[in-house]
Coordinates of C-alpha atoms and ligand atoms in Angstrom, one line a residue:
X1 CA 70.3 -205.6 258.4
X2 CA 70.5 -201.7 258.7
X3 CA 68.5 -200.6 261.7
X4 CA 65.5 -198.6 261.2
X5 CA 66.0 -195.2 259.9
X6 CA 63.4 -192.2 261.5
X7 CA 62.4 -190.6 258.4
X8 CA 61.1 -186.4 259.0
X9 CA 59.2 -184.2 256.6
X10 CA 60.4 -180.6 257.3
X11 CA 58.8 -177.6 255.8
X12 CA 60.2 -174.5 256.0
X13 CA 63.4 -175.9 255.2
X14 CA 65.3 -172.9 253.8
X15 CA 64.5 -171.0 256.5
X16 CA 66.4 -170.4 259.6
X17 CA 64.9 -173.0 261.9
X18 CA 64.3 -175.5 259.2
X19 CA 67.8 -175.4 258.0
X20 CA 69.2 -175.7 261.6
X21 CA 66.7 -178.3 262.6
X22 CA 67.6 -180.3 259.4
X23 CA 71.3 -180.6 260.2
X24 CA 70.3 -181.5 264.0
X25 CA 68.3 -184.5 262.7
X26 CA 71.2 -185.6 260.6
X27 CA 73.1 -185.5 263.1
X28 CA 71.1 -187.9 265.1
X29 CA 70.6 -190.1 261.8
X30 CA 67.1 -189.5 260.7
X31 CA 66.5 -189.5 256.8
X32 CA 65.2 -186.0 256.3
X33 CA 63.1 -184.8 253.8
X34 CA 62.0 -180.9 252.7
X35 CA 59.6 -179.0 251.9
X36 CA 60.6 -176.5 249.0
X37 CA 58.2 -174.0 247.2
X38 CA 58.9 -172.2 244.0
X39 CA 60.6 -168.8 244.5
X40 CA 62.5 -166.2 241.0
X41 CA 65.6 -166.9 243.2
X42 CA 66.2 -170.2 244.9
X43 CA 67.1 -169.9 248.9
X44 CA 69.4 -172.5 249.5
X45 CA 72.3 -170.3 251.1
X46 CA 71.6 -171.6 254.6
X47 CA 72.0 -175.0 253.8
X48 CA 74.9 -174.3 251.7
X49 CA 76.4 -172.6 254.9
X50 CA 75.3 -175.7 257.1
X51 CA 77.0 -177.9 254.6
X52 CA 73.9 -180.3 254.2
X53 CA 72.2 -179.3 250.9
X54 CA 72.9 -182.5 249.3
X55 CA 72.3 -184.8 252.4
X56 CA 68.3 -184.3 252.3
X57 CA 65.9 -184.9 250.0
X58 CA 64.6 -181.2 248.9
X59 CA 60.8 -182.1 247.5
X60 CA 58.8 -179.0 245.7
X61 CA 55.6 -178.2 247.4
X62 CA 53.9 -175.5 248.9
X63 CA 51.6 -175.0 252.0
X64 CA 49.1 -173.4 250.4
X65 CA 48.4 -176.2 247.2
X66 CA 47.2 -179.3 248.5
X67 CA 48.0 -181.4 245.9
X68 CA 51.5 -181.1 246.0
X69 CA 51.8 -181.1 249.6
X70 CA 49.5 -184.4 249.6
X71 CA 51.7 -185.6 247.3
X72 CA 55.1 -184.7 248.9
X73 CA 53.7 -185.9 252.7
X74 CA 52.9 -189.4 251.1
X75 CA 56.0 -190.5 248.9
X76 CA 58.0 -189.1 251.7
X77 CA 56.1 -191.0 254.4
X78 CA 57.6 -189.5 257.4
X79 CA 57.2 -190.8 261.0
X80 CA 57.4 -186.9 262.1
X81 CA 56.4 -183.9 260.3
X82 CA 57.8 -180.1 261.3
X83 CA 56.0 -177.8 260.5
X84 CA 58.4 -174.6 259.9
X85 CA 56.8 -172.8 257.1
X86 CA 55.9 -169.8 257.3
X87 CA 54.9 -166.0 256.5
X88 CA 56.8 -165.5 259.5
X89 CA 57.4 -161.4 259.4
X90 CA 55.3 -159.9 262.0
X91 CA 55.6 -156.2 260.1
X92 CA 54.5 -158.0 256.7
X93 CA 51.8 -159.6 258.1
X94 CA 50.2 -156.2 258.3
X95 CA 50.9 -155.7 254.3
X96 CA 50.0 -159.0 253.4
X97 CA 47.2 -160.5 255.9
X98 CA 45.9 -162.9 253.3
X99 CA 48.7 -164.3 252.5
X100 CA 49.9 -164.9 255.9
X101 CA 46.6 -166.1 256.9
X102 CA 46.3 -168.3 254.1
X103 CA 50.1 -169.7 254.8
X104 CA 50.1 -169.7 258.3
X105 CA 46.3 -170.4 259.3
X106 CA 45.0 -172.8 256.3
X107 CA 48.3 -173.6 255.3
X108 CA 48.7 -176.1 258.6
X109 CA 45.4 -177.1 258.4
X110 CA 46.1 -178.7 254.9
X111 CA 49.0 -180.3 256.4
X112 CA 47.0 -181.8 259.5
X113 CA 44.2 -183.3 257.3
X114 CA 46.2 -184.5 254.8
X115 CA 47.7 -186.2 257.6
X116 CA 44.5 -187.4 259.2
X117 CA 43.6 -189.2 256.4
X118 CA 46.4 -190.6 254.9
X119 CA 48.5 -191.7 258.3
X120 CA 47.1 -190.6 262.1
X121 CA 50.0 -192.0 263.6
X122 CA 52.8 -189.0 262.2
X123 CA 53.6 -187.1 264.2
X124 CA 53.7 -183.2 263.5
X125 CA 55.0 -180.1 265.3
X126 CA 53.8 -176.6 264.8
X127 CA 55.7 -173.5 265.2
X128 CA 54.0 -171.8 267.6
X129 CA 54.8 -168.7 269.0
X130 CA 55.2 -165.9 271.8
X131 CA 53.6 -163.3 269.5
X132 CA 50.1 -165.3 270.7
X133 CA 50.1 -163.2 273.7
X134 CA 50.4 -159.5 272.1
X135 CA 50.3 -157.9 275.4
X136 CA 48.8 -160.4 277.5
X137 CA 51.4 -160.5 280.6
X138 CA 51.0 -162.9 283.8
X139 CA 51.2 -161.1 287.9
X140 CA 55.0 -162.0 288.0
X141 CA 55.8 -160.3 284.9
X142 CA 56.1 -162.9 282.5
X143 CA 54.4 -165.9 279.5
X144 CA 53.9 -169.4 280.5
X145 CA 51.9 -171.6 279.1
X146 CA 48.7 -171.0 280.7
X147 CA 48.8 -166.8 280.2
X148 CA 45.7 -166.1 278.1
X149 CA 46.6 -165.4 274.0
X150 CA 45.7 -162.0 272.8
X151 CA 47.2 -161.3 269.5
X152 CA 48.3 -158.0 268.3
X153 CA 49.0 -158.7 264.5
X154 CA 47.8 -160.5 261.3
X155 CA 50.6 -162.9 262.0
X156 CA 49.8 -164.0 265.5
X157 CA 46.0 -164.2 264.5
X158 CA 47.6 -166.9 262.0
X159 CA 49.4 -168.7 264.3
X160 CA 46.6 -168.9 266.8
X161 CA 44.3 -170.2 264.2
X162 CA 47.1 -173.0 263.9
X163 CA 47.9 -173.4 267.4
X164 CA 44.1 -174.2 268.3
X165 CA 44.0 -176.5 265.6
X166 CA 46.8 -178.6 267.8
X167 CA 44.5 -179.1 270.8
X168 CA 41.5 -179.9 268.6
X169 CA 43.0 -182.7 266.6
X170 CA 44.1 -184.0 269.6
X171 CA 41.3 -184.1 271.2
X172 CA 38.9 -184.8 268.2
X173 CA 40.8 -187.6 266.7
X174 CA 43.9 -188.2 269.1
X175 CA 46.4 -187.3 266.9
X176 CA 49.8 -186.4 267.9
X177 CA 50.0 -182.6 267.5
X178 CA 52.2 -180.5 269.2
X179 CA 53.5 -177.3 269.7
X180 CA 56.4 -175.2 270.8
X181 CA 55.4 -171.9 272.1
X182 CA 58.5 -170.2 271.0
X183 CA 59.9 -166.8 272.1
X184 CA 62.0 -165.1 269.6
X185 CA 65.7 -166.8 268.8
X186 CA 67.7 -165.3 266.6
X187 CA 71.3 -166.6 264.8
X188 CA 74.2 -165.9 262.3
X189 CA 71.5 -167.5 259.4
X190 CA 68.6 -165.1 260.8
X191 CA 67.0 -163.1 258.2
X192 CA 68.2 -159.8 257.5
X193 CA 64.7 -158.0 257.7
X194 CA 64.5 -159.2 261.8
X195 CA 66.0 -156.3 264.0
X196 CA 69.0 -158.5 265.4
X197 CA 70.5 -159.7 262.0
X198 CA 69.4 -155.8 260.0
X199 CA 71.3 -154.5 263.5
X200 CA 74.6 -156.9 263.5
X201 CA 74.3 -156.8 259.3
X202 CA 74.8 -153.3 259.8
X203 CA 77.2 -152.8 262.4
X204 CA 79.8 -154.7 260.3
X205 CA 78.8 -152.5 257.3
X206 CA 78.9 -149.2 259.3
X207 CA 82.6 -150.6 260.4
X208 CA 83.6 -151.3 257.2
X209 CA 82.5 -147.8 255.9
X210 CA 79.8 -149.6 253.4
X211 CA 76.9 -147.9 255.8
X212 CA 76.3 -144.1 256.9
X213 CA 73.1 -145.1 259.2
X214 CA 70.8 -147.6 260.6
X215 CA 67.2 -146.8 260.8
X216 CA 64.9 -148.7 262.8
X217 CA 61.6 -148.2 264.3
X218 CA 60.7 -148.8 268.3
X219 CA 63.7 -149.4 270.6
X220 CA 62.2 -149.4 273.8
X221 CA 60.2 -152.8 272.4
X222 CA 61.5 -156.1 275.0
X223 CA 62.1 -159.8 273.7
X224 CA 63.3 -162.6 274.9
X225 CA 66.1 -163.3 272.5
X226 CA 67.4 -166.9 272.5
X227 CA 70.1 -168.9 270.1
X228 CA 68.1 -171.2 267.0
X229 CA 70.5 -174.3 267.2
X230 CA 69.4 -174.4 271.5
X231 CA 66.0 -174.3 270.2
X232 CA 65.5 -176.5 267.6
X233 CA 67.3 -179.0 270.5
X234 CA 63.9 -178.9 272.2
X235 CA 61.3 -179.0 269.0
X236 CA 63.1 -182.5 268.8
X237 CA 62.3 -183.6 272.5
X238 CA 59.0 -182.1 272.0
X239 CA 58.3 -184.4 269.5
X240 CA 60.1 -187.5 271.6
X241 CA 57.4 -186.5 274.5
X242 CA 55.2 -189.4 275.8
X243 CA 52.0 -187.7 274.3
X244 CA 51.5 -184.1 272.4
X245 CA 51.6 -181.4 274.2
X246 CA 52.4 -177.7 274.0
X247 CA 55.6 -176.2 275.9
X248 CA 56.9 -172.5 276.1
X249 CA 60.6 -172.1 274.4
X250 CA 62.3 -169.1 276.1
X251 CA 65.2 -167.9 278.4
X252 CA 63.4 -166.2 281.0
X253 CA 64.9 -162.7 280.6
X254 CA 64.5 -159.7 278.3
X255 CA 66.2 -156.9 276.8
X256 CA 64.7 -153.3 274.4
X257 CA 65.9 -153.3 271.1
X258 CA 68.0 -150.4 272.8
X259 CA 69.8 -152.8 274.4
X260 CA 70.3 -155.4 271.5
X261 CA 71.9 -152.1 269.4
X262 CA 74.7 -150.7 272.3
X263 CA 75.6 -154.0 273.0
X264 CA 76.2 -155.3 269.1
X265 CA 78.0 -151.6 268.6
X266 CA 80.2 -151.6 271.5
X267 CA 81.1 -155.0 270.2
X268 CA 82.5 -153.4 267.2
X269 CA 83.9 -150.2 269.2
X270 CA 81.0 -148.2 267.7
X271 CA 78.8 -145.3 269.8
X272 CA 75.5 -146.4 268.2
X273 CA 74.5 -142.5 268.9
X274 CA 76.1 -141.6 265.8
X275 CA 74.6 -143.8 263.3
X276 CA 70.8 -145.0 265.0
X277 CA 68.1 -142.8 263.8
X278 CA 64.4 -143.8 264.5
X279 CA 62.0 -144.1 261.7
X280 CA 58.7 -144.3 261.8
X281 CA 58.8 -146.6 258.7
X282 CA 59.8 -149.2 260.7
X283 CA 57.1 -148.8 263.4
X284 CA 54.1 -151.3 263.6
X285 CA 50.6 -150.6 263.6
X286 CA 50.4 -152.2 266.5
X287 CA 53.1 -153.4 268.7
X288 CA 53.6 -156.4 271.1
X289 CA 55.5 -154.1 273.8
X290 CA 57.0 -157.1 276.1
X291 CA 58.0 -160.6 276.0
X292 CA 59.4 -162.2 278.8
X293 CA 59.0 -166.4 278.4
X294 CA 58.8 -169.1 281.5
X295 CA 60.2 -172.2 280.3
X296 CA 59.8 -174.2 283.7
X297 CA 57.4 -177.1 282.0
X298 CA 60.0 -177.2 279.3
X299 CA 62.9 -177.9 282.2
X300 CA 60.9 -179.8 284.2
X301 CA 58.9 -182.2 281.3
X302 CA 62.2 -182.3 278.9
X303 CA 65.0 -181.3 280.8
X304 CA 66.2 -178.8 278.4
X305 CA 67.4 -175.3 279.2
X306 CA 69.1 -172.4 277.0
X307 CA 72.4 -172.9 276.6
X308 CA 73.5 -169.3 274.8
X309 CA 73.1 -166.2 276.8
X310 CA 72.3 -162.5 275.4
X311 CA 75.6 -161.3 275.5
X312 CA 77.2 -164.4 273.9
X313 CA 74.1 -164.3 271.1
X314 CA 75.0 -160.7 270.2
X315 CA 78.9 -161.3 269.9
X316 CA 78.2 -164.6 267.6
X317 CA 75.9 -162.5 265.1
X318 CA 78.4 -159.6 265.0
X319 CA 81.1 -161.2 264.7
X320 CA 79.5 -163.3 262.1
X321 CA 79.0 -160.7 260.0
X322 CA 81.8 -158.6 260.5
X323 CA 83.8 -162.1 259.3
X324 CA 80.9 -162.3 256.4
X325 CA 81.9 -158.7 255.5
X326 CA 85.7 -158.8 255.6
X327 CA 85.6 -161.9 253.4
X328 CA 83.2 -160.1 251.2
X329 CA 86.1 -157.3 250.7
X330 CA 88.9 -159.4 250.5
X331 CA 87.1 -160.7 247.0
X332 CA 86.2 -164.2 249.0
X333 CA 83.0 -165.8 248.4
X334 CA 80.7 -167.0 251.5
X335 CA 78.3 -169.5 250.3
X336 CA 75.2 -166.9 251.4
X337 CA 76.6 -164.2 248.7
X338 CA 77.4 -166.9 246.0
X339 CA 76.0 -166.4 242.6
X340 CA 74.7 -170.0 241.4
X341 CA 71.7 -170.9 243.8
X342 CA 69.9 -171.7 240.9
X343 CA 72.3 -174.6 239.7
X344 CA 71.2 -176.2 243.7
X345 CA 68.0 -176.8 242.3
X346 CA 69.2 -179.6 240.7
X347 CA 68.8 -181.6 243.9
X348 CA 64.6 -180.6 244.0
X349 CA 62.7 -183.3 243.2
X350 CA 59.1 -183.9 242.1
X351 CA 57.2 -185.9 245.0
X352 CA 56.3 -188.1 242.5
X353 CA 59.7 -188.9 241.4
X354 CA 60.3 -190.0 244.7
Ligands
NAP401 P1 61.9 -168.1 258.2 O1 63.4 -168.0 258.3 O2 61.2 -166.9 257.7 O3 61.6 -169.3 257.3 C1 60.3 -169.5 256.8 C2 60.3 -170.7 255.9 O4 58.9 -171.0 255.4 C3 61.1 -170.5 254.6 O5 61.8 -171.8 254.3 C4 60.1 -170.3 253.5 O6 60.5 -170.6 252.2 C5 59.0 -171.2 254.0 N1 57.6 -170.9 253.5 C6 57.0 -169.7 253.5 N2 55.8 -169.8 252.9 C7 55.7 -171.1 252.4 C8 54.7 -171.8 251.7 N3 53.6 -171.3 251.3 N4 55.0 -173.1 251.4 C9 56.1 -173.7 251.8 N5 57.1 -173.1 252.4 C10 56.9 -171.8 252.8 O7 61.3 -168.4 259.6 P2 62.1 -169.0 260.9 O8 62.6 -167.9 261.7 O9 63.0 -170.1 260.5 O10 60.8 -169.6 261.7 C11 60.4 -170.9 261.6 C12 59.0 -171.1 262.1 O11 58.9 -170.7 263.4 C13 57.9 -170.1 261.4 O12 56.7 -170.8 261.3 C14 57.8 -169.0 262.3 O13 56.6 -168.3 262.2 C15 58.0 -169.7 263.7 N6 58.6 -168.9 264.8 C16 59.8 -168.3 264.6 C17 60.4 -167.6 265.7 C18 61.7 -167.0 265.6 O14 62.0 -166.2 266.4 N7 62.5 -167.3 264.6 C19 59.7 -167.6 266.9 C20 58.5 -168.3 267.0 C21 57.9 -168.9 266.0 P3 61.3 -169.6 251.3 O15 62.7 -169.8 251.6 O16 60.9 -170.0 249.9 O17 60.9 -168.2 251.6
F7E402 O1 61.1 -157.4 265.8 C1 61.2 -153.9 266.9 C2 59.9 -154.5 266.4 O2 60.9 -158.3 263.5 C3 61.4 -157.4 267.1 C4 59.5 -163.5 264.3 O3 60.5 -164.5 264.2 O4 59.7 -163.4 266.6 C5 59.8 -162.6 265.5 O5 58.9 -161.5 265.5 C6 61.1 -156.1 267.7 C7 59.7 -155.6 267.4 O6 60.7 -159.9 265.4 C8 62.8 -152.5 264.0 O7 58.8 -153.5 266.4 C9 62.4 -151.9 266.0 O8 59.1 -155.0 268.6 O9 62.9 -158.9 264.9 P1 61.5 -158.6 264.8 P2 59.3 -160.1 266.0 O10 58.3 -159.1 265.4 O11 59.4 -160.1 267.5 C10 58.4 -163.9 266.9 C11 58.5 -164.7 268.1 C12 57.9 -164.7 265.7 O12 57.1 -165.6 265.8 C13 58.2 -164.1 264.4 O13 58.1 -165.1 263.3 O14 61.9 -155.1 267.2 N1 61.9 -153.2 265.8 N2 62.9 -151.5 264.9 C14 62.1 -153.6 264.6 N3 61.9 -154.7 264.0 C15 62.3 -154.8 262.7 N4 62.1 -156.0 262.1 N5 62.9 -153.8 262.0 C16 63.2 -152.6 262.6 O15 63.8 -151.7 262.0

């Protein structure tokens, strides 16, 4: 007889973290389901690039419409859930609050109830995050898990919403909820509006003579920039914890935007003084100045620990797209520029067809 298959529901599945997280569980033989919504152009370029788009099961919901979401969390019946959908840009969650509210706040209470009542026993992960604390900094200069929340956006209002939601289903109804309380990580699939992929995008375009400038809004912002695939190593073991819990995700050390841009230029044997200019078009309303992350419970409860430091995340993403670029010109196609996504929707299904 074939032993047991672990079956997990992710949402968010096109996205960065889903699509690494998806090829991680394959890897270690789950059955994985996704979460896909209707978008004019199908995203399926990151699992194209991870080579995995017609190893899961892509089913078509949305967050935000609870009958299709009931119906995708019950044909799928998952033993986990994660939880990686999102309105997850901090600078559009100023131009769209609603939305993100409704996505990010409502959105992941639809999928905990549906949950309570059809199954208690899944367990679920939610994306948490280190834009919770705004400007909230411990004595020592840095975010651990019990450093108050004090939210500087629409987003991280969102997320808080969601995050609270963990601790009171827990404790209301014993459910197994948890959270990762993750600080920024960034990769080679990263969207191009966040500042590291627009920066490396553009470094291989300025090198390439495709791009005269690169504007960008506040440099002297710090994050704690880690590598995806390290990270979606630990939303795994957080789910494989002895009971829910949340844990901080981080690498324990910073660096300004200033920093992320000489590094990625001198990479290319660029002087980033001749092509940055700041723009206040790319400044937030409000900003969450520093973010410095202390992942000791993670080390200590999980045994898990970055693997990928600054300087090796930088080279990866630059060098990425300076490949991405070069292949571009030579008249290859990379599966992120190729022009038949919508032929991949043949592998959506209707929950029902399940
Ligand atoms: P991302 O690349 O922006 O991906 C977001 C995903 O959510 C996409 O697959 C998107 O689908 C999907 N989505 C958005 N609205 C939806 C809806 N209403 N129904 C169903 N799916 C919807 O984000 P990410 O960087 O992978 O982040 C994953 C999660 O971690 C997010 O919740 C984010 O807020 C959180 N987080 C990220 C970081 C980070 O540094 N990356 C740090 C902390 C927390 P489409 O492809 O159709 O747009
Ligand atoms: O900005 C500054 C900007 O958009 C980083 C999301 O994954 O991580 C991400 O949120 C910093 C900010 O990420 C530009 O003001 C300067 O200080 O790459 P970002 P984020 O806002 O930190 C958290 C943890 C999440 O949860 C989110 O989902 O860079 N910055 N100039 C700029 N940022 C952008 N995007 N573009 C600029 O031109």
């Amino acid at each position: 007889m074939d032993a047991y298959k672990k079956r997990a529901l992710i949402t968010g599945v096109t996205g960065q973290d889903g699509a690494f997280l998806a090829k991680l569980l394959l890897e270690k033989n789950y059955e994985v389901f996704g979460v896909v919504r209707r978008i004019s152009t199908p995203n399926f370029w990151r699992l194209n690039h991870l080579g995995i788009l017609d190893k899961i099961t892509l089913v078509s919901a949305d967050l935000t419409d609870v009958p299709s979401l009931s119906e995708a969390i019950r044909r799928t019946n998952p033993d986990e859930i994660y939880n990686m959908a999102a309105q997850s840009f901090v600078g559009s969650s100023f131009d769209q609050p609603i939305h993100s509210a409704l996505t990010n706040g409502l959105g992941v209470l639809n999928i905990i109830e549906i949950v309570r009542n059809l199954k208690e026993s899944v367990k679920i992960y939610l994306a948490s995050t280190s834009e919770l604390y705004g400007d909230s900094i411990n004595l020592d200069g840095v975010q651990n898990e019990e450093t108050p929340f004090k939210p500087n956006s629409p987003y991280a209002l969102s997320k808080l919403y969601s995050h609270e939601l963990a601790r009171i289903y827990r404790k209301a109804y014993g459910m197994f909820v948890s959270a990762g309380i993750l600080f920024n990580h960034e990769s080679e699939l990263r969207g191009l509006e966040f500042v590291t992929r627009k920066i490396t995008n553009s470094v291989a375009k300025i090198k390439f003579g495709l791009q005269d400038e690169l504007r960008l809004g506040n440099l002297e912002a710090k994050r704690d920039w880690g590598y995806a695939p390290d990270y979606m190593e630990v939303v795994w073991q957080i789910l494989q914890y002895h009971k829910p819990d949340d844990f901080v995700i981080a690498t324990n050390e910073n660096h300004s935007v200033r920093e992320f841009v000489e590094e990625a230029f001198k990479i290319a044997g660029l002087d980033w003084k001749l092509y940055v200019r700041v723009h206040a078009q790319h400044k937030r309303p409000y900003e969450v100045p520093y973010l410095k992350g202390d992942y000791s419970k993670a080390k200590r409860e999980l045994g898990w620990k970055p693997k990928t430091s600054f300087k090796e995340l930088v080279k990866l993403m630059v060098e990425s797209d300076l490949n991405r670029w070069d292949n571009h010109l030579k008249g290859k196609i990379f599966s992120w520029d190729a022009p038949n996504h919508s032929e991949n929707l043949n592998y959506l299904y209707r929950a029902k067809d399940l």
